Amino acid sequence: MAGIYARSWPSLCRLYLRCVGTRSSGARLCYGWQSALENKGLLYFLPSSYLPIQAQIRLYSSSDQKEDNGSKGPSAASSPEKSTAALDSNKPEQKSTFPPDPIQVKVKAVLKKREYGTKYMKNNFITGMRALNEFCLKPSDLESLRKIRRRSPHDDTEAFTVYLRSDVEAKAYEVWGSPEAIFRERKLRNEEEIAYKENLFRNQQLLKEYKDFLGNTKPRITTTNLFMKGSGKVVMVAICINGLNFFFKLLAWVYTGSASMFSEALHSLADTLNQALLALGISQSARIPDPGHPYGFTNMRYIASLISGVGIFMMGAGLSWYHGIIGLLHPQPIQSLLWAYCILAGSFVSEGATLLVAINEIQKSAKAKGISFYEYVMQSRDPSTNVVLMEDAAAVLGLVMAASCMGLTSLTGNPLYDSLGSLGVGTLLGAVSAFLIYTNTEALIGRSIQPEQAQRLTELLESDPVVRAIHDVKATDMGMSKVRFKAEVDFDGRVVTRSYLEKQDIDQLLNEIRQVKTAEDLESFMLKHGENIIDTLGAEVDRLEKELKQCNPELRHVDLEIL
């Protein structure tokens, strides 16, 4: 027994080969295995897990060993291993003590894998417009095709009609005869479209005459209403007042020759031109989104404000510094300043009135958004109103600065104070332009919304039972109180499936399950209900997006991606 334990075998192995032939032939086969075991062949030393699967393995402990008579050779008597492992070859009548077990073979049913290739478009859906454009068909050609109702990706419609691409292709081949004929027709239509775009101006004129003749039932979008309220009203008031101020300041400079008055005239001219540019940006931002600009033209306000800031720096600050330096290097005597004081006083009143209009508009907008006045200005929520506010604030401070320097010049008779006033106004305008350039650049780059607001949106999604987790949240402020929200959503498949089952007839579903007998039946069953569950998941995504927009009106574009 020591030899047995030295080989780490807890029990002795006996091998019985199942034989199909006669009893004697079976004995001879077993004798072959017996001799292999006596000579300590390879199978004798292998664990049972490595033995051939055709052999039946029986395990006995050392206490269950049986004595075998007729062992061959003295080695069998002296070695306990061989005496217990060998079979008695002298007794052909010897029978197996264990009845042979039937061989059981299990066959695993596996569906044949389908090879779709690198390009598979037979199950694709396309809209009627794509069918008409890409396959050069007519609306009458689509009437005989299968129509499928699918969920609409647009908020204003619940469902829309699509066609199977393979059906559309077959119809196109039936109409045109070959893919080459479709390609030629598509090329011809593209050439006609290019020719149409080249004559776009003439076509627009004809369209205008057509609308004027037949009338237009749709309400026309005009920019007039944009300048009757909100930031448009503030900009128009500022244009009128700054234009008058420029005219009177220019007359005062011509009469007095004051450098400070010249700087103020340039300041008013820069304000007038910049606010005209803001008005252009407001009108362009109201344009309807087109295929080339799917998110609209809202950023035109920020672009106009950015250009306005650059214009203030170049025209206002640059010319004021230049005129102030020239005054320091070549001082000139100043004429009577009485008219200059009168014009400055009138400008102070008018600029102050415009400043109050801008402050009132920002206060109302900030209150509606639930933020402070300072946050509204620093975040540049309304760039047009911000520009008017900063320009008018700089104008009021510049008027005070110019009047003070002109007063010192009148008292002392030294024209250097007036030149210093011009330099001060230029520095003030440079600071304002730097602020406008910074805030509008930040808005154009695209910045995140406030962390509290993003956290509120995330918690609203996570509180829904269909959502397990939210990842990679990106909420970008697009300007003008428009936010784009994107997130990776880990959906709970069990809740989605339960939502689908709640809308089904359970008895009918159980009947379909009972009819599943083959792998093909199972495939058909899973394909049918799998597609419906995917549609249910899409409906859940649409529901979440709609709820987010209802609870947060500033959201314009919500992209929930399935993780």
Coordinates of C-alpha atoms in Angstrom, one line a residue:
M1 CA 0.0 0.0 0.0
A2 CA 3.0 2.3 0.5
G3 CA 3.7 2.2 -3.2
I4 CA 0.1 3.3 -3.9
Y5 CA 0.2 6.3 -1.7
A6 CA 3.7 7.2 -3.0
R7 CA 2.1 7.7 -6.4
S8 CA -0.7 9.9 -4.8
W9 CA -3.5 7.5 -5.9
P10 CA -6.2 7.5 -3.2
S11 CA -7.8 4.4 -4.8
L12 CA -7.0 1.6 -7.2
C13 CA -8.2 1.7 -10.8
R14 CA -9.7 -1.1 -12.7
L15 CA -10.5 -0.8 -16.4
Y16 CA -13.1 -2.8 -18.1
L17 CA -13.3 -2.6 -21.9
R18 CA -16.8 -2.9 -23.2
C19 CA -16.9 -5.5 -25.9
V20 CA -19.6 -6.1 -28.4
G21 CA -18.4 -9.5 -29.6
T22 CA -18.4 -12.9 -28.0
R23 CA -17.4 -13.7 -24.4
S24 CA -14.0 -15.2 -25.4
S25 CA -13.1 -12.3 -27.7
G26 CA -14.0 -10.0 -24.9
A27 CA -11.6 -11.9 -22.6
R28 CA -8.8 -11.5 -25.1
L29 CA -9.4 -7.8 -25.4
C30 CA -9.3 -7.5 -21.6
Y31 CA -6.2 -9.5 -21.5
G32 CA -4.5 -7.0 -23.7
W33 CA -5.4 -4.2 -21.2
Q34 CA -4.3 -6.5 -18.4
S35 CA -0.8 -7.0 -19.9
A36 CA -0.5 -3.2 -20.4
L37 CA -1.3 -2.7 -16.8
E38 CA 1.2 -5.3 -15.6
N39 CA 4.0 -3.7 -17.6
K40 CA 3.0 -0.3 -16.0
G41 CA 2.0 1.3 -19.3
L42 CA 1.1 4.9 -19.8
L43 CA -2.6 4.5 -18.9
Y44 CA -1.6 3.0 -15.6
F45 CA 0.1 6.2 -14.4
L46 CA -2.4 8.7 -15.9
P47 CA -5.2 10.2 -13.7
S48 CA -8.7 9.1 -14.5
S49 CA -9.6 12.4 -16.2
Y50 CA -7.0 11.7 -18.9
L51 CA -8.2 8.1 -19.7
P52 CA -10.0 7.5 -23.0
I53 CA -13.7 8.2 -23.0
Q54 CA -14.6 4.8 -24.5
A55 CA -13.3 3.0 -21.3
Q56 CA -15.6 2.6 -18.3
I57 CA -13.9 3.6 -15.0
R58 CA -14.7 2.0 -11.7
L59 CA -13.0 3.3 -8.5
Y60 CA -12.5 1.1 -5.4
S61 CA -10.8 2.0 -2.1
S62 CA -8.1 -0.2 -0.6
S63 CA -10.7 -1.8 1.7
D64 CA -12.8 -3.0 -1.1
Q65 CA -10.1 -4.9 -3.0
K66 CA -10.9 -8.4 -4.1
E67 CA -8.5 -11.3 -4.4
D68 CA -7.9 -12.6 -7.9
N69 CA -7.0 -16.2 -8.5
G70 CA -4.6 -17.4 -11.1
S71 CA -2.3 -14.4 -11.3
K72 CA 0.6 -14.9 -13.6
G73 CA 4.3 -14.9 -12.4
P74 CA 5.8 -14.3 -9.0
S75 CA 5.6 -10.5 -9.4
A76 CA 1.9 -10.7 -9.1
A77 CA 2.1 -12.4 -5.7
S78 CA 4.7 -10.0 -4.4
S79 CA 3.3 -6.8 -5.7
P80 CA 0.0 -5.7 -4.2
E81 CA -0.5 -3.2 -7.0
K82 CA -0.3 -5.7 -9.8
S83 CA -2.3 -8.4 -8.0
T84 CA -5.2 -6.0 -7.5
A85 CA -5.0 -4.2 -10.9
A86 CA -4.7 -7.3 -13.1
L87 CA -7.5 -9.4 -14.4
D88 CA -7.7 -13.2 -14.1
S89 CA -6.9 -14.2 -17.7
N90 CA -7.2 -18.0 -17.0
K91 CA -11.0 -17.7 -16.4
P92 CA -12.7 -16.8 -19.7
E93 CA -16.0 -17.4 -17.9
Q94 CA -15.3 -14.4 -15.7
K95 CA -18.0 -11.8 -16.0
S96 CA -18.1 -8.2 -15.2
T97 CA -19.5 -7.4 -11.8
F98 CA -21.2 -4.2 -13.1
P99 CA -23.8 -4.2 -15.9
P100 CA -22.8 -2.1 -18.9
D101 CA -24.4 1.3 -19.0
P102 CA -26.0 2.6 -22.2
I103 CA -24.1 5.3 -24.0
Q104 CA -26.0 8.6 -23.9
V105 CA -25.2 11.3 -26.5
K106 CA -26.5 14.8 -26.0
V107 CA -27.0 17.0 -29.2
K108 CA -26.9 20.8 -28.6
A109 CA -29.3 22.7 -30.9
V110 CA -27.6 25.7 -32.3
L111 CA -29.0 28.1 -34.8
K112 CA -26.9 28.5 -37.9
K113 CA -25.0 31.8 -37.9
R114 CA -26.0 34.2 -40.6
E115 CA -23.3 36.0 -42.5
Y116 CA -24.5 39.5 -43.3
G117 CA -21.3 40.7 -44.9
T118 CA -19.7 44.1 -44.6
K119 CA -22.7 45.9 -46.2
Y120 CA -26.3 44.7 -45.4
M121 CA -29.1 47.1 -46.1
K122 CA -32.1 44.8 -46.9
N123 CA -33.8 45.5 -43.6
N124 CA -33.2 49.3 -43.7
F125 CA -36.1 51.7 -43.6
I126 CA -36.1 54.9 -45.7
T127 CA -38.6 57.8 -45.8
G128 CA -40.7 58.7 -48.8
M129 CA -38.6 61.8 -49.5
R130 CA -35.4 59.7 -49.7
A131 CA -37.1 57.2 -52.0
L132 CA -38.1 60.0 -54.3
N133 CA -34.8 61.7 -54.4
E134 CA -32.3 58.8 -54.2
F135 CA -34.2 56.3 -56.5
C136 CA -35.8 58.9 -58.8
L137 CA -39.3 57.6 -58.2
K138 CA -42.7 59.4 -58.3
P139 CA -45.2 59.5 -55.5
S140 CA -47.5 57.2 -57.5
D141 CA -44.7 54.6 -57.5
L142 CA -44.8 54.4 -53.8
E143 CA -48.5 53.7 -53.5
S144 CA -48.1 50.0 -54.2
L145 CA -45.3 49.4 -51.7
R146 CA -45.6 48.2 -48.1
K147 CA -46.1 51.1 -45.7
I148 CA -44.7 50.8 -42.2
R149 CA -45.5 53.1 -39.3
R150 CA -42.6 53.9 -37.1
R151 CA -41.9 56.2 -34.2
S152 CA -41.1 59.7 -35.3
P153 CA -37.8 61.3 -34.3
H154 CA -39.5 64.7 -34.2
D155 CA -41.4 66.2 -31.3
D156 CA -44.3 67.5 -33.3
T157 CA -45.3 64.1 -34.7
E158 CA -45.8 60.8 -33.0
A159 CA -45.4 58.4 -36.0
F160 CA -44.6 58.6 -39.6
T161 CA -44.5 56.3 -42.7
V162 CA -41.4 54.6 -43.9
Y163 CA -40.7 52.0 -46.7
L164 CA -38.4 49.0 -46.8
R165 CA -35.3 49.8 -48.8
S166 CA -35.3 46.5 -50.6
D167 CA -38.9 47.2 -51.8
V168 CA -37.9 50.6 -53.0
E169 CA -34.9 49.3 -54.8
A170 CA -37.0 46.6 -56.5
K171 CA -39.5 49.2 -57.6
A172 CA -36.8 51.5 -58.9
Y173 CA -35.3 48.6 -61.0
E174 CA -38.8 47.9 -62.3
V175 CA -39.3 51.6 -63.3
W176 CA -35.8 52.4 -64.7
G177 CA -34.6 48.9 -65.8
S178 CA -31.1 48.9 -64.3
P179 CA -28.9 50.6 -61.7
E180 CA -27.0 52.4 -64.5
A181 CA -30.2 54.0 -65.6
I182 CA -31.0 55.2 -62.1
F183 CA -27.4 56.6 -61.8
R184 CA -27.8 58.5 -65.0
E185 CA -31.2 60.0 -63.9
R186 CA -29.8 60.9 -60.5
K187 CA -26.8 62.6 -62.2
L188 CA -29.1 64.5 -64.5
R189 CA -31.2 65.7 -61.5
N190 CA -28.1 66.9 -59.7
E191 CA -27.1 68.9 -62.7
E192 CA -30.5 70.5 -62.7
E193 CA -30.3 71.3 -59.0
I194 CA -26.9 73.0 -59.5
A195 CA -28.3 75.1 -62.3
Y196 CA -31.2 76.0 -60.0
K197 CA -28.9 77.2 -57.3
E198 CA -26.9 79.2 -59.8
N199 CA -30.1 81.1 -60.7
L200 CA -31.3 81.3 -57.1
F201 CA -31.8 85.1 -57.1
R202 CA -34.0 84.9 -60.1
N203 CA -36.0 82.0 -58.7
Q204 CA -36.5 83.9 -55.4
Q205 CA -37.9 86.8 -57.3
L206 CA -40.3 84.6 -59.1
L207 CA -41.3 82.9 -55.9
K208 CA -42.0 86.3 -54.3
E209 CA -44.2 87.4 -57.3
Y210 CA -46.0 84.0 -57.0
K211 CA -46.7 84.5 -53.3
D212 CA -47.8 88.1 -53.9
F213 CA -50.2 86.9 -56.6
L214 CA -51.8 83.9 -54.8
G215 CA -51.3 85.1 -51.3
N216 CA -49.4 83.4 -48.4
T217 CA -51.4 81.5 -45.8
K218 CA -48.5 81.1 -43.5
P219 CA -47.6 84.0 -41.1
R220 CA -44.5 85.7 -42.3
I221 CA -41.6 86.0 -39.8
T222 CA -40.6 89.6 -39.7
T223 CA -37.8 91.2 -37.8
T224 CA -40.0 94.3 -36.9
N225 CA -41.3 92.6 -33.7
L226 CA -37.8 91.8 -32.6
F227 CA -37.0 95.5 -32.1
M228 CA -40.2 96.3 -30.2
K229 CA -39.3 94.5 -27.0
G230 CA -36.4 93.0 -25.1
S231 CA -32.9 93.5 -26.2
G232 CA -34.0 94.7 -29.7
K233 CA -35.8 97.6 -28.1
V234 CA -32.7 98.5 -26.0
V235 CA -30.5 98.4 -29.1
M236 CA -32.8 100.6 -31.2
V237 CA -33.0 103.2 -28.4
A238 CA -29.2 103.2 -28.0
I239 CA -28.7 103.7 -31.8
C240 CA -31.0 106.8 -31.9
I241 CA -29.5 108.4 -28.8
N242 CA -25.9 107.7 -29.7
G243 CA -26.4 109.0 -33.2
L244 CA -27.6 112.3 -31.9
N245 CA -24.9 112.5 -29.3
F246 CA -22.2 111.9 -32.0
F247 CA -23.6 114.8 -34.1
F248 CA -23.7 117.3 -31.3
K249 CA -20.3 116.3 -29.9
L250 CA -18.7 116.6 -33.3
L251 CA -20.0 120.2 -33.6
A252 CA -18.6 120.9 -30.1
W253 CA -15.2 119.6 -31.1
V254 CA -15.1 121.6 -34.3
Y255 CA -16.1 124.8 -32.3
T256 CA -13.7 124.2 -29.3
G257 CA -10.9 122.0 -30.6
S258 CA -10.9 120.1 -27.3
A259 CA -9.2 116.7 -27.3
S260 CA -11.6 115.3 -24.7
M261 CA -14.5 116.4 -26.8
F262 CA -13.0 114.7 -29.9
S263 CA -12.6 111.5 -27.9
E264 CA -16.2 111.7 -26.8
A265 CA -17.3 112.2 -30.4
L266 CA -15.4 109.2 -31.5
H267 CA -16.9 107.3 -28.5
S268 CA -20.4 108.1 -29.6
L269 CA -19.6 107.2 -33.3
A270 CA -18.2 103.8 -32.2
D271 CA -21.2 103.1 -30.0
T272 CA -23.6 104.0 -32.9
L273 CA -21.8 101.7 -35.4
N274 CA -21.4 98.9 -32.9
Q275 CA -25.1 99.0 -32.0
A276 CA -26.1 99.0 -35.6
L277 CA -24.0 95.8 -35.9
L278 CA -25.8 94.4 -32.9
A279 CA -29.1 95.1 -34.6
L280 CA -27.9 93.1 -37.6
G281 CA -26.9 90.2 -35.4
I282 CA -30.4 90.2 -33.7
S283 CA -32.1 90.1 -37.1
Q284 CA -29.8 87.3 -38.3
S285 CA -30.3 85.2 -35.2
A286 CA -34.0 85.0 -35.9
R287 CA -33.4 83.1 -39.1
I288 CA -35.0 79.6 -39.4
P289 CA -32.6 76.6 -39.1
D290 CA -31.8 75.1 -42.5
P291 CA -30.0 71.8 -43.5
G292 CA -26.7 73.7 -43.5
H293 CA -27.3 75.1 -40.0
P294 CA -29.4 72.6 -38.1
Y295 CA -29.0 74.3 -34.7
G296 CA -30.1 77.7 -36.0
F297 CA -28.3 81.1 -36.1
T298 CA -28.5 82.0 -32.4
N299 CA -24.8 82.6 -32.1
M300 CA -25.0 85.5 -34.6
R301 CA -25.7 87.7 -31.6
Y302 CA -22.4 86.7 -29.9
I303 CA -20.5 87.1 -33.2
A304 CA -21.9 90.6 -33.6
S305 CA -21.1 91.4 -30.0
L306 CA -17.6 90.1 -30.4
I307 CA -17.0 92.2 -33.5
S308 CA -18.5 95.2 -31.6
G309 CA -16.0 94.7 -28.8
V310 CA -13.1 94.7 -31.3
G311 CA -14.6 97.8 -33.0
I312 CA -14.7 99.7 -29.7
F313 CA -11.1 98.8 -29.0
M314 CA -9.9 99.9 -32.5
M315 CA -12.1 103.0 -33.1
G316 CA -12.8 104.3 -29.7
A317 CA -9.8 103.3 -27.6
G318 CA -7.2 103.5 -30.3
L319 CA -8.2 107.0 -31.7
S320 CA -8.6 108.4 -28.2
W321 CA -5.1 107.3 -27.2
Y322 CA -3.8 108.7 -30.4
H323 CA -5.4 112.1 -30.0
G324 CA -4.4 112.3 -26.3
I325 CA -0.7 111.5 -27.1
I326 CA -0.8 114.1 -29.9
G327 CA -2.2 116.6 -27.4
L328 CA 0.6 115.9 -24.9
L329 CA 3.3 116.2 -27.5
H330 CA 1.8 119.3 -29.2
P331 CA -0.6 121.1 -26.8
Q332 CA -3.0 123.5 -28.5
P333 CA -4.9 126.4 -26.8
I334 CA -8.6 125.6 -26.2
Q335 CA -11.4 128.0 -27.1
S336 CA -14.5 128.7 -25.0
L337 CA -15.8 125.5 -23.4
L338 CA -19.3 126.8 -22.6
W339 CA -20.9 124.9 -25.5
A340 CA -18.9 121.9 -24.8
Y341 CA -20.3 121.8 -21.2
C342 CA -23.8 122.1 -22.5
I343 CA -23.4 119.3 -24.9
L344 CA -21.7 117.1 -22.3
A345 CA -24.6 117.7 -20.0
G346 CA -27.2 116.7 -22.6
S347 CA -25.2 113.6 -23.5
F348 CA -25.0 112.7 -19.8
V349 CA -28.8 112.8 -19.6
S350 CA -29.3 110.8 -22.8
E351 CA -26.6 108.2 -22.1
G352 CA -28.0 107.9 -18.6
A353 CA -31.5 107.2 -19.9
T354 CA -30.2 104.5 -22.3
L355 CA -28.2 103.0 -19.4
L356 CA -31.4 102.8 -17.2
V357 CA -33.3 101.1 -20.1
A358 CA -30.5 98.5 -20.3
I359 CA -30.4 98.0 -16.6
N360 CA -34.1 97.5 -16.3
E361 CA -34.1 95.0 -19.2
I362 CA -31.3 92.9 -17.6
Q363 CA -33.0 93.0 -14.2
K364 CA -36.2 91.6 -15.6
S365 CA -34.4 88.9 -17.6
A366 CA -32.2 87.9 -14.6
K367 CA -35.3 87.7 -12.4
A368 CA -37.0 85.4 -14.9
K369 CA -34.0 83.1 -14.9
G370 CA -33.7 83.1 -11.2
I371 CA -30.1 84.5 -11.1
S372 CA -28.6 87.7 -9.9
F373 CA -27.9 90.8 -12.0
Y374 CA -24.1 90.2 -11.7
E375 CA -24.3 86.5 -12.8
Y376 CA -26.5 87.5 -15.8
V377 CA -24.0 90.0 -17.0
M378 CA -20.9 87.9 -16.4
Q379 CA -22.4 84.8 -18.1
S380 CA -23.4 87.0 -21.1
R381 CA -26.9 85.5 -21.3
D382 CA -28.0 88.3 -23.6
P383 CA -24.9 89.7 -25.5
S384 CA -26.8 92.5 -27.2
T385 CA -28.1 94.0 -24.0
N386 CA -24.7 93.4 -22.3
V387 CA -23.0 95.5 -25.0
V388 CA -25.4 98.4 -24.6
L389 CA -25.0 98.2 -20.8
M390 CA -21.2 98.3 -20.9
E391 CA -21.1 100.9 -23.6
D392 CA -23.5 103.3 -21.9
A393 CA -21.8 102.7 -18.5
A394 CA -18.5 103.6 -20.1
A395 CA -20.1 106.6 -21.8
V396 CA -21.4 108.0 -18.5
L397 CA -18.1 107.5 -16.8
G398 CA -16.3 109.0 -19.8
L399 CA -18.5 112.1 -19.8
V400 CA -17.7 112.6 -16.1
M401 CA -14.0 112.1 -16.8
A402 CA -14.0 114.5 -19.9
A403 CA -16.0 117.2 -18.0
S404 CA -13.6 117.0 -15.1
C405 CA -10.4 117.3 -17.3
M406 CA -12.0 120.1 -19.3
G407 CA -12.8 121.9 -16.0
L408 CA -9.2 121.6 -14.8
T409 CA -8.1 123.0 -18.1
S410 CA -10.5 126.0 -17.8
L411 CA -9.3 126.7 -14.2
T412 CA -5.5 126.4 -14.8
G413 CA -5.3 127.2 -18.5
N414 CA -3.1 124.1 -19.0
P415 CA -4.2 122.0 -22.0
L416 CA -2.4 118.9 -20.7
Y417 CA -5.3 118.1 -18.4
D418 CA -7.6 117.8 -21.5
S419 CA -5.1 115.5 -23.2
L420 CA -5.0 113.3 -20.0
G421 CA -8.8 113.2 -20.1
S422 CA -8.6 111.8 -23.7
L423 CA -6.1 109.1 -22.5
G424 CA -8.4 108.2 -19.6
V425 CA -11.5 107.8 -21.9
G426 CA -9.4 105.6 -24.3
T427 CA -8.3 103.4 -21.3
L428 CA -11.9 103.1 -20.2
L429 CA -13.0 102.0 -23.7
G430 CA -10.2 99.5 -23.9
A431 CA -11.3 97.9 -20.6
V432 CA -14.9 97.6 -21.9
S433 CA -13.8 96.1 -25.2
A434 CA -11.6 93.5 -23.4
F435 CA -14.6 92.5 -21.2
L436 CA -16.9 92.1 -24.2
I437 CA -14.3 90.1 -26.2
Y438 CA -13.7 87.8 -23.3
T439 CA -17.4 87.1 -22.5
N440 CA -18.5 86.6 -26.1
T441 CA -15.5 84.3 -26.9
E442 CA -16.4 82.1 -23.9
A443 CA -20.0 81.9 -25.1
L444 CA -18.9 81.0 -28.7
I445 CA -16.5 78.3 -27.5
G446 CA -19.3 76.6 -25.6
R447 CA -19.3 76.4 -21.8
S448 CA -21.1 74.1 -19.4
I449 CA -24.1 75.2 -17.6
Q450 CA -24.1 75.7 -13.8
P451 CA -23.2 72.6 -11.8
E452 CA -26.4 72.9 -9.8
Q453 CA -28.5 72.9 -12.9
A454 CA -26.6 69.9 -14.4
Q455 CA -27.1 68.0 -11.1
R456 CA -30.8 68.7 -11.2
L457 CA -31.1 67.3 -14.7
T458 CA -29.1 64.2 -13.7
E459 CA -31.2 63.6 -10.6
L460 CA -34.4 63.8 -12.7
L461 CA -33.2 61.1 -15.0
E462 CA -31.9 58.8 -12.2
S463 CA -35.2 59.0 -10.3
D464 CA -36.9 57.2 -13.2
P465 CA -37.3 53.4 -12.7
V466 CA -36.2 52.6 -16.2
V467 CA -32.7 54.2 -15.6
R468 CA -30.0 52.4 -13.7
A469 CA -27.1 54.9 -14.0
I470 CA -26.1 58.1 -15.8
H471 CA -22.6 58.5 -17.3
D472 CA -20.7 61.1 -19.3
V473 CA -23.1 64.0 -18.8
K474 CA -22.4 67.0 -21.0
A475 CA -24.7 70.1 -20.7
T476 CA -23.6 73.0 -22.9
D477 CA -25.0 76.5 -22.9
M478 CA -25.7 77.4 -26.6
G479 CA -26.5 81.0 -25.7
M480 CA -29.8 82.9 -25.5
S481 CA -31.1 80.5 -22.8
K482 CA -30.7 77.5 -24.9
V483 CA -29.1 74.4 -23.5
R484 CA -27.9 71.2 -25.2
F485 CA -27.9 68.1 -22.9
K486 CA -26.2 64.8 -23.7
A487 CA -25.7 61.7 -21.5
E488 CA -24.9 58.0 -21.6
V489 CA -27.8 56.1 -20.0
D490 CA -27.7 52.6 -18.6
F491 CA -31.2 51.3 -19.0
D492 CA -32.8 48.6 -16.8
G493 CA -33.7 45.9 -19.4
R494 CA -36.0 44.1 -16.9
V495 CA -38.1 47.3 -16.4
V496 CA -38.3 47.9 -20.1
T497 CA -39.3 44.3 -20.8
R498 CA -41.9 44.5 -18.0
S499 CA -43.3 47.7 -19.6
Y500 CA -43.6 45.8 -22.9
L501 CA -45.3 42.8 -21.2
E502 CA -47.9 45.1 -19.5
K503 CA -49.1 46.1 -22.9
Q504 CA -49.5 42.6 -24.3
D505 CA -52.2 39.9 -24.1
I506 CA -50.6 37.4 -21.7
D507 CA -52.8 34.5 -22.9
Q508 CA -51.9 35.0 -26.5
L509 CA -48.2 35.3 -25.5
L510 CA -48.4 32.0 -23.6
N511 CA -50.1 30.4 -26.5
E512 CA -47.2 31.5 -28.8
I513 CA -44.7 30.1 -26.3
R514 CA -46.5 26.7 -26.3
Q515 CA -46.2 26.6 -30.1
V516 CA -42.4 26.9 -30.0
K517 CA -41.2 23.4 -30.9
T518 CA -38.1 23.9 -33.0
A519 CA -35.2 26.2 -33.2
E520 CA -36.8 28.0 -36.2
D521 CA -40.0 28.6 -34.1
L522 CA -37.8 30.0 -31.3
E523 CA -36.0 32.3 -33.7
S524 CA -39.3 33.7 -35.1
F525 CA -40.7 34.2 -31.6
M526 CA -37.6 36.1 -30.4
L527 CA -37.2 38.2 -33.6
K528 CA -40.8 39.3 -33.3
H529 CA -40.8 40.3 -29.6
G530 CA -37.2 41.4 -29.6
E531 CA -38.0 44.1 -32.2
N532 CA -41.0 45.2 -30.2
I533 CA -38.9 45.4 -27.0
I534 CA -36.4 47.6 -28.9
D535 CA -39.3 49.9 -30.0
T536 CA -40.4 50.0 -26.3
L537 CA -36.9 51.1 -25.4
G538 CA -37.0 53.8 -28.0
A539 CA -40.4 55.0 -26.7
E540 CA -38.9 55.2 -23.2
V541 CA -36.0 57.4 -24.5
D542 CA -38.6 59.7 -26.2
R543 CA -40.5 59.9 -22.9
L544 CA -37.5 60.8 -20.9
E545 CA -36.4 63.5 -23.4
K546 CA -40.0 65.0 -23.4
E547 CA -40.1 65.1 -19.5
L548 CA -36.7 66.8 -19.4
K549 CA -37.8 69.5 -21.8
Q550 CA -41.1 70.0 -19.9
C551 CA -39.3 70.4 -16.6
N552 CA -36.5 72.5 -18.0
P553 CA -37.8 74.8 -20.8
E554 CA -34.3 76.0 -21.6
L555 CA -33.4 72.6 -23.0
R556 CA -33.6 72.6 -26.8
H557 CA -31.6 69.5 -27.8
V558 CA -31.5 66.4 -25.6
D559 CA -29.4 63.4 -26.7
L560 CA -29.8 60.3 -24.5
E561 CA -27.4 57.5 -25.8
I562 CA -28.0 53.9 -24.7
L563 CA -25.1 52.5 -22.9

